Structure formats: C-alpha cells, structure tokens
Coordinates of C-alpha atoms and ligand atoms in Angstrom, one line a residue:
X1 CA 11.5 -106.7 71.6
X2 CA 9.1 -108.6 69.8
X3 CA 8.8 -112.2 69.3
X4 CA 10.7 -113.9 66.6
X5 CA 8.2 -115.5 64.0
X6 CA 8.9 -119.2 64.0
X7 CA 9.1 -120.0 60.6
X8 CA 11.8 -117.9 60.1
X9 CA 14.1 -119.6 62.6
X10 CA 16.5 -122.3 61.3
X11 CA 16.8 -126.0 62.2
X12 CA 20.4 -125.4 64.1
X13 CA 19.0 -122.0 66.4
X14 CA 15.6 -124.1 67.1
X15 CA 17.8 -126.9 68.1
X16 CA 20.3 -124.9 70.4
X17 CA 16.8 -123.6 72.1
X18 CA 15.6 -126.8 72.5
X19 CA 18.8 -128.4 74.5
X20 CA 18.9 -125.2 76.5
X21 CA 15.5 -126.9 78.0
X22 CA 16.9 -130.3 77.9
X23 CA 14.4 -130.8 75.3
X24 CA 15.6 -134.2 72.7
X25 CA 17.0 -133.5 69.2
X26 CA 14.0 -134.7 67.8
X27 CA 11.5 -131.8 68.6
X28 CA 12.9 -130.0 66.3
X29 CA 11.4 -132.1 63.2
X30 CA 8.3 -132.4 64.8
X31 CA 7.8 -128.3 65.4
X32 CA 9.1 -128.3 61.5
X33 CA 6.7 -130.9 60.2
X34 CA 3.9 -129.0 62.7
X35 CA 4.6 -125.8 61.2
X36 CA 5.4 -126.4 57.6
X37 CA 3.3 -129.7 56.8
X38 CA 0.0 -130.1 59.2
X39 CA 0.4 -126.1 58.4
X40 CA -1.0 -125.8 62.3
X41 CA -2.8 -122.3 62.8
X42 CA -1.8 -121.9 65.9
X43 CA 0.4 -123.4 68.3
X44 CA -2.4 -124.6 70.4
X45 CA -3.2 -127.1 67.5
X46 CA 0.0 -128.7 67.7
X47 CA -1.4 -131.5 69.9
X48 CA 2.3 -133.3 68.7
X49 CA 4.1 -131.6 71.4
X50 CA 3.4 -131.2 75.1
X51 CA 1.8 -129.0 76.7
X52 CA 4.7 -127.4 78.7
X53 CA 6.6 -127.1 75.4
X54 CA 4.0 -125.3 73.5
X55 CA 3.7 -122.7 76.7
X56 CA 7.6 -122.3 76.2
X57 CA 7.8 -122.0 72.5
X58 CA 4.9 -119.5 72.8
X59 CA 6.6 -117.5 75.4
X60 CA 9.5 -117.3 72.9
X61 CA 8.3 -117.3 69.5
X62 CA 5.5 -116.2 67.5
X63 CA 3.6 -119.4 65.5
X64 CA 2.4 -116.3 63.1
X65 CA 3.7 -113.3 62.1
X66 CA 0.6 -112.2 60.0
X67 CA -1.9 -110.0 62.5
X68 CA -5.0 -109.5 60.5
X69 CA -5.8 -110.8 57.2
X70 CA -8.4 -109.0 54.8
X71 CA -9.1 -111.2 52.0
X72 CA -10.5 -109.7 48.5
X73 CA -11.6 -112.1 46.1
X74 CA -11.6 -110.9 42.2
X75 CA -11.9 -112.0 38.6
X76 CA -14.4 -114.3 39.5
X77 CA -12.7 -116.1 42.7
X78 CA -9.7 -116.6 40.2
X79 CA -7.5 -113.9 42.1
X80 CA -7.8 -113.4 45.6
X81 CA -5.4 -110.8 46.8
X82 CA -4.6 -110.3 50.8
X83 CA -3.8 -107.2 52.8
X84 CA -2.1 -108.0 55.5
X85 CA -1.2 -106.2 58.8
X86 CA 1.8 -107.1 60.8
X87 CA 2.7 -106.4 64.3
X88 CA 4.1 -103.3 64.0
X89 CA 0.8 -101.7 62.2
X90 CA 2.4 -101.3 58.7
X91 CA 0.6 -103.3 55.5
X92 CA 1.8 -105.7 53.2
X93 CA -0.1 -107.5 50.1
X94 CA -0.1 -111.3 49.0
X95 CA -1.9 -112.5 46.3
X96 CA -3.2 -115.5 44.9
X97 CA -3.5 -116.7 41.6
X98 CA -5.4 -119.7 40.3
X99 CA -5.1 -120.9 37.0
X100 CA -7.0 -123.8 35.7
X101 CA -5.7 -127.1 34.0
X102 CA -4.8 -126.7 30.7
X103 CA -4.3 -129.5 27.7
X104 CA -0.3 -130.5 28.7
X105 CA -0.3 -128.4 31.9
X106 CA -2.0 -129.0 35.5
X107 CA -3.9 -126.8 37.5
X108 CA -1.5 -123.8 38.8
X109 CA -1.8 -121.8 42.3
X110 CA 0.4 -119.3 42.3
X111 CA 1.2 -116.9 45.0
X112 CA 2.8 -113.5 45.0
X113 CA 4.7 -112.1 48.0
X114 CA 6.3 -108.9 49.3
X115 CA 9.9 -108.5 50.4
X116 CA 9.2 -105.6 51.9
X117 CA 6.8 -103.0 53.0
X118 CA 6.6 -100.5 50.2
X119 CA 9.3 -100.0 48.4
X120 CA 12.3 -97.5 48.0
X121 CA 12.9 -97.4 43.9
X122 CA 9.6 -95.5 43.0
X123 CA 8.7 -96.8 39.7
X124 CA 6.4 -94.1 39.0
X125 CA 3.8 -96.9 37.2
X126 CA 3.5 -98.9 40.2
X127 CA 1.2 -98.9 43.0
X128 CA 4.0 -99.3 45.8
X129 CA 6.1 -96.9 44.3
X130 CA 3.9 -94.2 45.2
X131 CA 3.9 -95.5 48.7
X132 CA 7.6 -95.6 49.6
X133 CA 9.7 -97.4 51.8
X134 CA 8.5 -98.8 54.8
X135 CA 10.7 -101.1 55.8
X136 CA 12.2 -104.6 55.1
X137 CA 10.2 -107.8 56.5
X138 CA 11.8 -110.3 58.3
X139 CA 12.2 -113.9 56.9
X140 CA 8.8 -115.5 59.2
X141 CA 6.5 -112.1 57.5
X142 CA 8.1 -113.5 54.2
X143 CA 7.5 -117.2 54.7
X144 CA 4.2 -116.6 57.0
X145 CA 2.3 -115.3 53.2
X146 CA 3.4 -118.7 52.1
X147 CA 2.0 -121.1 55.1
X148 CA -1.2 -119.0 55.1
X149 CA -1.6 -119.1 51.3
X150 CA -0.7 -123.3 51.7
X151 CA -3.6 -123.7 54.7
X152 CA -6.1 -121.5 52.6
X153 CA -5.5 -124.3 49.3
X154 CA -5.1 -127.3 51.9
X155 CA -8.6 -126.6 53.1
X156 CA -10.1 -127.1 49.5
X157 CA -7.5 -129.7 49.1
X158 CA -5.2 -127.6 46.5
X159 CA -1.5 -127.3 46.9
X160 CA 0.7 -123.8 46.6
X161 CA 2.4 -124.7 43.0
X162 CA 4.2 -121.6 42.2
X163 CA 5.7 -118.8 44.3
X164 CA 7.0 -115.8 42.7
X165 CA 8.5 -112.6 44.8
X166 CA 6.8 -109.9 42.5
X167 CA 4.4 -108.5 45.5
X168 CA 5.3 -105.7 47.2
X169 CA 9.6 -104.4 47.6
X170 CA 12.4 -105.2 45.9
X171 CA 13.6 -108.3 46.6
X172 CA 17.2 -107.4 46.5
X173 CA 17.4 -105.0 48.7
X174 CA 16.5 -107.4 51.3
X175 CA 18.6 -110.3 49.8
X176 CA 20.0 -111.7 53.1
X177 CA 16.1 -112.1 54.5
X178 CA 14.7 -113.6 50.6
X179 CA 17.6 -115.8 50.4
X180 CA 16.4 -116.8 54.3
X181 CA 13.2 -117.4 52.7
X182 CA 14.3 -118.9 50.0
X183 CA 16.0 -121.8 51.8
X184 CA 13.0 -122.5 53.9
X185 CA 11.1 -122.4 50.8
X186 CA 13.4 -125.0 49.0
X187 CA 13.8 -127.4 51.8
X188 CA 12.4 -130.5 51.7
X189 CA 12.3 -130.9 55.4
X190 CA 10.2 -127.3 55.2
X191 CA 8.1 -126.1 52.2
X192 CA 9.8 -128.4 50.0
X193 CA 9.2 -126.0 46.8
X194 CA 11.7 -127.2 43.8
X195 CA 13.9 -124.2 42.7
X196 CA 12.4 -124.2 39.1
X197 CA 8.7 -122.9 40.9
X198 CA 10.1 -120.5 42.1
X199 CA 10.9 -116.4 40.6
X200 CA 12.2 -113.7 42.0
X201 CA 11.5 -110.4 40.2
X202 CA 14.4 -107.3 40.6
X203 CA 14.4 -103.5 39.0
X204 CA 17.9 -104.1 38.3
X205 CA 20.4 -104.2 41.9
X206 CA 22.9 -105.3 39.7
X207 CA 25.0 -106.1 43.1
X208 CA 22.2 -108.1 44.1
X209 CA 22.0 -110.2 41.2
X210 CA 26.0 -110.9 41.2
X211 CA 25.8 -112.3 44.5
X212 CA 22.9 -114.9 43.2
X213 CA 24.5 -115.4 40.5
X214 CA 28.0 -116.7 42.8
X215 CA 25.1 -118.8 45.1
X216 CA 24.1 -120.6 42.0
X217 CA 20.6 -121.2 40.8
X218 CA 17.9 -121.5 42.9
X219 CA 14.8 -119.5 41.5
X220 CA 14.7 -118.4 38.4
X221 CA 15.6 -114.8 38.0
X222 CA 13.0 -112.2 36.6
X223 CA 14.3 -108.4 35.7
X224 CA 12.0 -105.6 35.3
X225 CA 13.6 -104.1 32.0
X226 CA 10.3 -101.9 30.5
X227 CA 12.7 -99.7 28.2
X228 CA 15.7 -100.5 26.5
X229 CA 16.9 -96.5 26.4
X230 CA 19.1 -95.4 29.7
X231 CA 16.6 -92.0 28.8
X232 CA 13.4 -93.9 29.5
X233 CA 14.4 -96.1 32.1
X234 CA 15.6 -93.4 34.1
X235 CA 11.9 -91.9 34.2
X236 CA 10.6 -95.7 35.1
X237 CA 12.9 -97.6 37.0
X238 CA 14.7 -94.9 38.8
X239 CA 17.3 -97.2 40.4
X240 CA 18.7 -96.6 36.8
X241 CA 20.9 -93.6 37.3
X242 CA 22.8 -95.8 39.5
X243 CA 22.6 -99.1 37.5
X244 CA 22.4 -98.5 34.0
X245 CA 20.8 -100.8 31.3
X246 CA 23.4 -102.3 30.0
X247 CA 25.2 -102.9 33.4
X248 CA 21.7 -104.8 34.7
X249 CA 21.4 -106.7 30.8
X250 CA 25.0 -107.6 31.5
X251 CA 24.8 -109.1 35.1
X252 CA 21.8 -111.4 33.9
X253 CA 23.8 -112.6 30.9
X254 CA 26.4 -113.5 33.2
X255 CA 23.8 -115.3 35.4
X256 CA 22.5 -117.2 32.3
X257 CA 26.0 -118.1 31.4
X258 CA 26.5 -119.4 35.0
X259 CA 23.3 -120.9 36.3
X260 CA 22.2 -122.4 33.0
X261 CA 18.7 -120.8 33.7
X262 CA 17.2 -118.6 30.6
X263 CA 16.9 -115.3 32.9
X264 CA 13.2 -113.7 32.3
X265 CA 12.5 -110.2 31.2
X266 CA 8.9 -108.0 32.5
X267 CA 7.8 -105.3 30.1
X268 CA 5.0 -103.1 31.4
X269 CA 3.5 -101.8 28.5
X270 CA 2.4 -98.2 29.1
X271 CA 0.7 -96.4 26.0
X272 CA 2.9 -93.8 24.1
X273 CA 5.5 -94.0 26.9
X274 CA 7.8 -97.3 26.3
X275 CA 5.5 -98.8 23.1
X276 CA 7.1 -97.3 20.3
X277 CA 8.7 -98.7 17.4
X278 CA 12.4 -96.8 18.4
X279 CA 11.5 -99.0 22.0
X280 CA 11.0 -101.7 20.4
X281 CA 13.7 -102.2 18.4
X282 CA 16.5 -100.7 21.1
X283 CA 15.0 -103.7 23.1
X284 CA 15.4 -105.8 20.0
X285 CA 19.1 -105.1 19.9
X286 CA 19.9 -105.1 23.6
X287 CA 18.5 -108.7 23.9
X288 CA 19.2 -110.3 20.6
X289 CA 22.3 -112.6 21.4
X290 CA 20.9 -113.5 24.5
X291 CA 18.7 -116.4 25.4
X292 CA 16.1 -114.4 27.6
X293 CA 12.3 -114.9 27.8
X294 CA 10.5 -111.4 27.3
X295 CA 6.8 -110.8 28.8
X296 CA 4.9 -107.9 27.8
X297 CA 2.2 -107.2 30.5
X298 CA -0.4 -104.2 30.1
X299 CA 0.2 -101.6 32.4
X300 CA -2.5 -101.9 35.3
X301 CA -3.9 -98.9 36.0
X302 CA -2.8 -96.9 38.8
X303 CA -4.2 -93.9 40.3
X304 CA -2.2 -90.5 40.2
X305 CA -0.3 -91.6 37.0
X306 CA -1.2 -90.1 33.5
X307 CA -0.6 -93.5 32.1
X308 CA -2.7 -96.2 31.0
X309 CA -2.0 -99.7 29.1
X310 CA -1.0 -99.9 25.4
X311 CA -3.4 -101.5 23.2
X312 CA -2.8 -105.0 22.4
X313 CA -2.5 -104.2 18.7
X314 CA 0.7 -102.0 19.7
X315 CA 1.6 -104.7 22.3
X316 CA 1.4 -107.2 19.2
X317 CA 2.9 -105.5 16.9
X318 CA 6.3 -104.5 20.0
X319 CA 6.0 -108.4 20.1
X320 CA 6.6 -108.7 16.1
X321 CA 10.0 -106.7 16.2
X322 CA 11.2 -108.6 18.9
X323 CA 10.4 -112.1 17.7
X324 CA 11.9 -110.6 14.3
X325 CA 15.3 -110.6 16.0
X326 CA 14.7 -114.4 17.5
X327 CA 13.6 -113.5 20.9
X328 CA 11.3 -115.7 22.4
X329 CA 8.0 -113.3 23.8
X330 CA 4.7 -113.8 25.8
X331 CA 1.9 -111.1 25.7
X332 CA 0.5 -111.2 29.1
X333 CA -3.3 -110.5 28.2
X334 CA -5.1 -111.5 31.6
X335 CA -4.6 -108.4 33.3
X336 CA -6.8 -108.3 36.7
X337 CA -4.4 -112.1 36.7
X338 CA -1.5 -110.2 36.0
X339 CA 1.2 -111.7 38.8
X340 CA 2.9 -108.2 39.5
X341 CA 0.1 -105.9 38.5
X342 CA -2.5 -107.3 40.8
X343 CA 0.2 -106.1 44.1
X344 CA 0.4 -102.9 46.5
X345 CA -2.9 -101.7 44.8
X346 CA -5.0 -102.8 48.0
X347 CA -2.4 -101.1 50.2
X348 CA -1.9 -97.9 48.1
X349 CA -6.1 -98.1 48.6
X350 CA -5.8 -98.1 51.9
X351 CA -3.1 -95.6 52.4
X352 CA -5.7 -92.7 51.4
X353 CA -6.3 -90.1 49.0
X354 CA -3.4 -87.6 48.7
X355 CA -3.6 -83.9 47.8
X356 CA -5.2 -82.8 44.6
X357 CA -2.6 -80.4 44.4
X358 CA 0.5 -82.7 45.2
X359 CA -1.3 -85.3 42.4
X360 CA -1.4 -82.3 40.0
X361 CA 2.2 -81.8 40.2
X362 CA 3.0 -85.4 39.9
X363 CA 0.9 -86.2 37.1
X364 CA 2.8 -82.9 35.5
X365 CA 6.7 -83.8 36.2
X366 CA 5.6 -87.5 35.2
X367 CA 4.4 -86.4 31.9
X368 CA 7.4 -83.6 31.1
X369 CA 9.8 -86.6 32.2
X370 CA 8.2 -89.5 29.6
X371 CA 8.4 -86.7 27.0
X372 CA 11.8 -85.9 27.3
X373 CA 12.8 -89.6 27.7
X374 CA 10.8 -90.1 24.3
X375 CA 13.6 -86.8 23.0
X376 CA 16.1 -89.2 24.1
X377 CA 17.1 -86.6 27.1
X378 CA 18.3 -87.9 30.4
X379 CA 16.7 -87.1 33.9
X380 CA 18.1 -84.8 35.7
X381 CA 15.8 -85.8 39.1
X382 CA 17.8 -87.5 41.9
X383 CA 17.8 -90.7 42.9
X384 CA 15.2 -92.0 45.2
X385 CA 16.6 -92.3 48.8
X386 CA 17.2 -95.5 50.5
X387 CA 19.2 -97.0 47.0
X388 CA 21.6 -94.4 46.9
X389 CA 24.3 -96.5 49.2
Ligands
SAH401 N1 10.5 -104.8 42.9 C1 10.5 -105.9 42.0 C2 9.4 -106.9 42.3 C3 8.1 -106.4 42.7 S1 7.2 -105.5 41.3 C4 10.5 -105.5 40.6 O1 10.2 -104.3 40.3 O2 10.8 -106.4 39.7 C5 6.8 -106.9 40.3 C6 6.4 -106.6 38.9 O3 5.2 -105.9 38.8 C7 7.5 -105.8 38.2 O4 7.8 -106.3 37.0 C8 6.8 -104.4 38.1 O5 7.3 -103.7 37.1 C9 5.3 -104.9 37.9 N2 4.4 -103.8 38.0 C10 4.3 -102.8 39.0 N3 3.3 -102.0 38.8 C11 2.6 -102.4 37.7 C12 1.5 -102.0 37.0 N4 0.8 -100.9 37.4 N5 1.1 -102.7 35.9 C13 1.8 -103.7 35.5 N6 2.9 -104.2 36.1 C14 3.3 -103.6 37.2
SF4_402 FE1 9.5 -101.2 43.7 FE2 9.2 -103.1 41.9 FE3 7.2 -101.3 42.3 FE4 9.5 -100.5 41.1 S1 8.0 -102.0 40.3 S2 8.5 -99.4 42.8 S3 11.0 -101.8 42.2 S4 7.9 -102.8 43.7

C-alpha cells in the first residue's frame, strides 16, 4: 500500500504515531508548522526535527503527494494552470489565478483545485466531463495543490488568498475527503484560510449539500444551475434526472436560511442552448424570492462539443431580465481567467484525440438533445454511472 500523504493526516493520528516512538507531544506542532507554514519541499528540509525522525516519518508518510508538476503559464502570466501526476499515473489540474489590486480591493491569488480525477456527472460542456470518472483523491492530493500553489506565491513573496473547489470532480461526491480538506484548510494551526475565502462549487448532490448545510457554514456554497428548465438541465447537468431543479434550488435556500451565507449561482452561457429569453426568465422566476448571487460566465470552448459562448450582448441582455426581478448578477467577461472554465482542459489535452467517428456521433446526440430541451422535451438518455446510487 502506498504511503499516506502527510498533509492529509490529523493532529490526533500524527500524535498516536508519534508516542508509538516515544516521540514528545510536541512534534506534532513542529511537523504541522514544517509542513503548512515553512511550506518545506521535502522532508529533508525540515532541519526542525532530527534526523532519525525524518528517516521514520519518511518510511511512513509521503511529505508530497504531487509526482510531477507541468506548469503552463497563460493570459500573460496572469493564469498559470498545473497538470499534475500523482502516484498512481492518473492526472489532475490546479490552477492559478492572479488578480491585481483594485481601488477598495487588494491583490487576489486564487487557486482552483480538483476533488477528483475526472468526473462522473458528464456535463457535456465541460472538459472533464468528457473524460469520466477516474477516481476520488485522497485529502493530502487535495491539500498537496494548496501547499504547492502557497510555496510557488511564497517564493515571490505572495500569499494564497482565495481557494475555490471548481477544478476538476465534483466535490460532493467526495464530501468526506473535501470536508477533510476543508478542516485542514480552515485551521489556524494548518492553512489557516478564513471560511469566507473559501467556495465550493456542486452540479446539484442535493444529499451533499443537506449534510453541509447540518455542519454549518464553512465555505461558501457555489451551485452550477446553467438552466432553470428540468428539459435543459437534463441535457447539461445530467445528475438532473436524479436531482431535479427545484429539489437542488430548494436545498440551497434551505442552506441560505441556515448558514446565513447568500449561496452563489454559475451560469455557463452557451450560445442558442441556455441564452434565451424563455431561459432567462424561468431562471428569473426560480430565483426571485431568494437572496442568491448569479454569475454568468462564457462558455469556454471545448473540443468535441457543437457549442460555443453566447455573445456578451445576449449575456447582457439574460443579465437585464434577471436584475429586472431584483437578482443580484455578475457577467464574468475575463474568460481565459474564468475560475472553472480554465480546469480539466490541460488533462482532456493530454488524454488524446478520440475517434472522428465517436466525435461525429457526439457532436450529433448533443445537438438533437439541446434542440429538444429548447421544445421543452425531456431526455430520455440514462443517467451517467457512478451517481446513480
Ligand atoms: N463539479 C463541480 C465543480 C467543478 S466544475 C461543478 O460542476 O460545480 C466548476 C465550474 O466550471 C462549474 O460551474 C462548471 O459548470 C464550470 N465549467 C465547466 N466547463 C466549463 C466551460 N467549458 N466553460 C465555462 N465554465 C465551465
Ligand atoms: Fe463534473 Fe462539474 Fe464538469 Fe459537470 S461541470 S462534468 S459536475 S466537473
């Protein structure tokens, strides 16, 4: 069995490990504080602890659950997104996002990791859809994209601001590991990231977001709505034909009600497919009583898919009917920026061409099934496996 990554152990297991060597009580701060805030590379450069005990902990733990990192920097060193190859082979994404002071906000680095390795719902728009399910990562491949994003800003002296869990997976089908993650993340003896800088992004588990919603808050939840019609979203998001709409809109009014935290809403705008006026408007009513942020973000473009981004004067003019009914909306113009969008794209790259012929027929069955979702008919296409439990 492999090695369990470090970061991903707790204080009380660490502990138990260390009085099994008749090691004191104190260690286990000082691996923490090695780990976590001199963001050590390696265990080697943990010159803290001696020698013997660094031989041990690296018998029995891995400092780094990240194997290779290839690093491509974009939108003129503003973006730099991460492929990343873990033990086992398989590939996961990070990316980086910097954003620039602004009059009444500081500079912002925000980071955008993967729950999983590929992903099991199969929104047909998204890069890691077309990929599948891989598997789930475990809490140290989670928390190891953070410490390496933190050493890359440390070395330029920038801190890791914002962390948002809109990378590759769905987050809530891996809940016990993100909320894992999410601990280490919060705690000041660890990361020490405040709750509030801090998203977690779902396609709608409405089990998922019940059981955060009994934790109480501690990131702010994002849904990935992109049609207000049970027709559409079946065709986009198919975890739909198991959690409807208005099942998913009713969880995160419940967690609003609960937490106290205005729940946010993604929209990826994809031309002629979820733009409409009759979109806009069924959006319009599903939100209007509720106090929800919406974001409207230009589909990216993604190879295989017949789709390409609305226009902004369509976005604009989506954005208009909503704001009509009092919802509060942002247009997301920066694309290549574009937290989510800019994820699973390098993977999917790597992953290689399929067959012309298999592309053919999935460009085809996407475009039958946005038409008759814009009719207002259902899908009649199963659900993906893997969230069929
Ligand atoms: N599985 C989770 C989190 C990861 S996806 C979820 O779906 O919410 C993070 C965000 O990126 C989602 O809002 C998703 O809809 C969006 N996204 C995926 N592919 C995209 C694309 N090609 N263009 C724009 N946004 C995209
Ligand atoms: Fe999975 Fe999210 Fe991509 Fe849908 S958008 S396939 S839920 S990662």
């Amino acid at each position: 069995m492999t090695r369990p990554g470090i970061s991903g152990v707790t204080a009380a297991t660490l502990g138990d490990w260390l009085e099994a060597r008749g090691e004191p009580a104190f260690r286990v701060r000082q691996i923490q504080d090695a780990i976590w805030r001199a963001q050590a590379g390696s265990i080697g450069d943990v010159v803290t602890l001696p020698t013997a005990l660094r031989a041990a902990l690296d018998e029995s733990f891995r400092w780094d659950t990240l194997g290779s990192n290839e690093r491509v920097v974009t939108d003129g060193g503003s973006t730099e997104k991460v492929l990343h190859r873990l033990a086992d082979g398989v590939s996961i994404e990070s990316v980086l996002m910097h954003y620039p002071a602004r009059p009444g906000q500081r500079e912002r680095h925000t980071l955008c990791i993967s729950s999983q390795a590929g992903c099991a719902v199969g929104c047909p728009f998204c890069a890691t859809g077309e990929l599948g399910f891989g598997r789930d990562l475990e809490t140290a491949e989670i928390l190891d994209q953070v410490r390496l994003a933190a050493r890359t800003l440390a070395a330029d002296g920038r801190r890791l601001t914002n962390i948002v869990f809109m990378g590759m997976g769905e987050p809530l089908l891996n809940l016990d590991r993100v909320l894992e993650a999410v601990d280490a993340l919060n705690d000041p003896k660890r990361f020490g990231l405040g709750a509030r800088h801090i998203t977690v992004s779902t396609s709608g588990v409405v089990p998922g977001i019940r059981r955060l919603t009994a934790l109480g808050p501690q990131f702010t939840l994002a849904i990935s709505l992109h049609a207000a019609r049970d027709a559409l979203r079946d065709v986009l998001v198919p975890l739909n034909r198991r959690w409807p709409v208005g099942e998913v809109v009713a969880a995160a009014r419940d967690h609003a009600r609960a937490t106290g935290r205005r729940v946010s809403y993604e929209v990826t705008m994809i031309s002629g497919v979820n733009d409409t006026d009759i979109d806009a408007d069924a959006m319009a009513g599903l939100l209007a009583n509720d106090h929800v942020h919406v974001n409207l973000i230009p589909m990216n473009p993604v190879a295989h898919t017949p789709w390409t981004a609305s226009p902004i004067p369509v976005i604009e003019r989506f954005a208009a009917r909503l704001r009509a009914e009092g919802i509060a909306v942002t247009i997301r113009r920066n694309r290549g920026q574009e937290v989510g969008a800019a994820c699973g794209q390098l993977a999917a790259e790597r992953a290689g061409e399929p067959p012309a012929p298999a592309v053919a027929l999935r460009r085809r069955r996407l475009e039958a099934a946005s038409a008759a979702a814009l009719r207002g008919e259902r899908s009649a296409e199963p659900l993906p496996a893997g969230v069929a439990e």
